């Protein structure tokens, strides 16, 4: 069973073995944005609720906010993106992750889409 879920806003959410959740954007999302030139990450230790703005990304086409797919405490951020935001374009589902969260409730993951449901939302992804 896959531990990766998706949001309708084209974010991916992966439950890790240590019960933290890693968050990034999907390949479809990075294609829509174009070349990413700036990423603003949240502070480690900050607590955010589900749906709150967590990350700001800017591309040559647009700026976008990444919202928290689950509520919890930020326990890690991908500092490499500060100097190399284009990593998101090259590897959105791997090295281009944004943050790690210690969720307040793993039950919130149940509200997210599985891969089949996400593919219907973002054809070609």
mmCIF file of C-alpha atoms in Angstrom:
data_model
loop_
_atom_site.group_PDB
_atom_site.id
_atom_site.type_symbol
_atom_site.label_atom_id
_atom_site.label_comp_id
_atom_site.label_asym_id
_atom_site.label_seq_id
_atom_site.Cartn_x
_atom_site.Cartn_y
_atom_site.Cartn_z
ATOM 1 C CA UNK A 1 0.000 0.000 0.000
ATOM 2 C CA UNK A 2 1.376 3.384 -0.995
ATOM 3 C CA UNK A 3 2.035 5.893 1.746
ATOM 4 C CA UNK A 4 1.845 8.823 -0.688
ATOM 5 C CA UNK A 5 -1.365 10.843 -0.852
ATOM 6 C CA UNK A 6 -2.309 13.945 -2.829
ATOM 7 C CA UNK A 7 -4.311 17.132 -2.421
ATOM 8 C CA UNK A 8 -6.651 18.757 -4.919
ATOM 9 C CA UNK A 9 -4.100 21.622 -4.950
ATOM 10 C CA UNK A 10 -1.473 19.292 -6.499
ATOM 11 C CA UNK A 11 0.629 18.650 -3.424
ATOM 12 C CA UNK A 12 1.986 15.243 -2.509
ATOM 13 C CA UNK A 13 2.117 14.030 1.068
ATOM 14 C CA UNK A 14 4.238 11.051 2.085
ATOM 15 C CA UNK A 15 3.941 9.356 5.477
ATOM 16 C CA UNK A 16 7.425 8.360 6.619
ATOM 17 C CA UNK A 17 8.365 5.455 8.882
ATOM 18 C CA UNK A 18 8.984 7.839 11.783
ATOM 19 C CA UNK A 19 5.352 9.051 11.487
ATOM 20 C CA UNK A 20 6.382 12.433 10.070
ATOM 21 C CA UNK A 21 4.901 13.658 6.808
ATOM 22 C CA UNK A 22 6.971 15.024 3.914
ATOM 23 C CA UNK A 23 5.249 17.574 1.629
ATOM 24 C CA UNK A 24 6.015 18.689 -1.915
ATOM 25 C CA UNK A 25 4.266 19.547 -5.160
ATOM 26 C CA UNK A 26 3.483 17.120 -7.928
ATOM 27 C CA UNK A 27 5.092 16.969 -11.338
ATOM 28 C CA UNK A 28 1.859 18.354 -12.773
ATOM 29 C CA UNK A 29 2.046 21.391 -10.453
ATOM 30 C CA UNK A 30 5.665 22.201 -11.295
ATOM 31 C CA UNK A 31 4.872 21.920 -15.029
ATOM 32 C CA UNK A 32 1.996 24.401 -14.626
ATOM 33 C CA UNK A 33 4.203 26.838 -12.712
ATOM 34 C CA UNK A 34 7.175 26.720 -15.064
ATOM 35 C CA UNK A 35 10.724 27.443 -13.938
ATOM 36 C CA UNK A 36 10.755 27.960 -10.175
ATOM 37 C CA UNK A 37 13.051 30.822 -9.161
ATOM 38 C CA UNK A 38 12.308 31.368 -5.440
ATOM 39 C CA UNK A 39 11.117 29.323 -2.461
ATOM 40 C CA UNK A 40 10.273 30.738 0.983
ATOM 41 C CA UNK A 41 10.143 28.005 3.619
ATOM 42 C CA UNK A 42 8.552 28.126 7.081
ATOM 43 C CA UNK A 43 10.558 28.107 10.303
ATOM 44 C CA UNK A 44 11.275 24.768 11.942
ATOM 45 C CA UNK A 45 9.258 24.523 15.151
ATOM 46 C CA UNK A 46 6.341 26.559 13.786
ATOM 47 C CA UNK A 47 2.886 25.050 14.260
ATOM 48 C CA UNK A 48 0.427 25.420 11.418
ATOM 49 C CA UNK A 49 -3.132 24.221 10.993
ATOM 50 C CA UNK A 50 -4.443 22.311 8.034
ATOM 51 C CA UNK A 51 -5.031 24.734 5.146
ATOM 52 C CA UNK A 52 -2.694 27.455 6.452
ATOM 53 C CA UNK A 53 -0.044 28.883 4.128
ATOM 54 C CA UNK A 54 3.280 27.130 4.687
ATOM 55 C CA UNK A 55 5.491 27.814 1.651
ATOM 56 C CA UNK A 56 5.643 30.565 -0.959
ATOM 57 C CA UNK A 57 7.038 29.675 -4.366
ATOM 58 C CA UNK A 58 7.642 31.963 -7.296
ATOM 59 C CA UNK A 59 8.185 30.938 -10.890
ATOM 60 C CA UNK A 60 8.698 32.812 -14.108
ATOM 61 C CA UNK A 61 4.933 32.496 -14.657
ATOM 62 C CA UNK A 62 3.350 33.016 -11.239
ATOM 63 C CA UNK A 63 3.597 32.976 -7.476
ATOM 64 C CA UNK A 64 1.852 30.277 -5.481
ATOM 65 C CA UNK A 65 1.234 29.334 -1.872
ATOM 66 C CA UNK A 66 1.616 25.795 -0.616
ATOM 67 C CA UNK A 67 -0.928 25.152 2.104
ATOM 68 C CA UNK A 68 -0.584 22.649 4.902
ATOM 69 C CA UNK A 69 -2.257 19.370 3.884
ATOM 70 C CA UNK A 70 -2.299 18.357 7.558
ATOM 71 C CA UNK A 71 -1.919 20.378 10.728
ATOM 72 C CA UNK A 72 1.147 20.004 12.877
ATOM 73 C CA UNK A 73 4.639 21.160 13.767
ATOM 74 C CA UNK A 74 7.271 21.829 11.100
ATOM 75 C CA UNK A 75 10.162 19.514 12.013
ATOM 76 C CA UNK A 76 12.299 20.003 8.903
ATOM 77 C CA UNK A 77 12.635 22.093 5.756
ATOM 78 C CA UNK A 78 14.572 21.505 2.552
ATOM 79 C CA UNK A 79 17.212 24.233 2.949
ATOM 80 C CA UNK A 80 18.779 23.238 -0.400
ATOM 81 C CA UNK A 81 15.817 24.892 -2.162
ATOM 82 C CA UNK A 82 16.843 28.350 -0.913
ATOM 83 C CA UNK A 83 19.938 28.304 -3.149
ATOM 84 C CA UNK A 84 18.602 25.906 -5.791
ATOM 85 C CA UNK A 85 14.814 26.378 -6.162
ATOM 86 C CA UNK A 86 14.974 24.801 -9.628
ATOM 87 C CA UNK A 87 15.443 21.441 -7.871
ATOM 88 C CA UNK A 88 11.639 21.366 -7.595
ATOM 89 C CA UNK A 89 11.372 21.370 -11.399
ATOM 90 C CA UNK A 90 13.942 18.605 -11.825
ATOM 91 C CA UNK A 91 12.777 16.263 -9.060
ATOM 92 C CA UNK A 92 9.442 17.378 -7.546
ATOM 93 C CA UNK A 93 8.622 14.015 -5.978
ATOM 94 C CA UNK A 94 12.130 13.479 -4.566
ATOM 95 C CA UNK A 95 14.802 16.074 -3.841
ATOM 96 C CA UNK A 96 12.342 18.926 -4.447
ATOM 97 C CA UNK A 97 10.343 18.348 -1.252
ATOM 98 C CA UNK A 98 9.530 21.429 0.852
ATOM 99 C CA UNK A 99 8.932 20.462 4.454
ATOM 100 C CA UNK A 100 8.476 17.732 7.017
ATOM 101 C CA UNK A 101 5.640 17.883 9.519
ATOM 102 C CA UNK A 102 4.910 16.058 12.745
ATOM 103 C CA UNK A 103 1.129 15.832 12.248
ATOM 104 C CA UNK A 104 -1.215 16.559 15.125
ATOM 105 C CA UNK A 105 -3.436 13.760 13.823
ATOM 106 C CA UNK A 106 -2.639 11.082 11.255
ATOM 107 C CA UNK A 107 -6.397 10.845 10.667
ATOM 108 C CA UNK A 108 -6.145 14.003 8.525
ATOM 109 C CA UNK A 109 -4.330 11.904 5.921
ATOM 110 C CA UNK A 110 -7.591 10.035 5.357
ATOM 111 C CA UNK A 111 -9.054 13.208 3.783
ATOM 112 C CA UNK A 112 -6.425 13.219 1.021
ATOM 113 C CA UNK A 113 -6.583 11.601 -2.410
ATOM 114 C CA UNK A 114 -4.970 8.307 -3.319
ATOM 115 C CA UNK A 115 -3.002 8.061 -6.569
ATOM 116 C CA UNK A 116 -5.945 6.832 -8.666
ATOM 117 C CA UNK A 117 -8.192 9.683 -7.521
ATOM 118 C CA UNK A 118 -5.423 12.217 -8.103
ATOM 119 C CA UNK A 119 -4.799 10.956 -11.652
ATOM 120 C CA UNK A 120 -8.454 11.670 -12.471
ATOM 121 C CA UNK A 121 -7.964 15.224 -11.193
ATOM 122 C CA UNK A 122 -4.685 15.840 -13.044
ATOM 123 C CA UNK A 123 -4.778 13.844 -16.304
ATOM 124 C CA UNK A 124 -1.384 12.949 -17.643
ATOM 125 C CA UNK A 125 0.240 13.101 -14.213
#
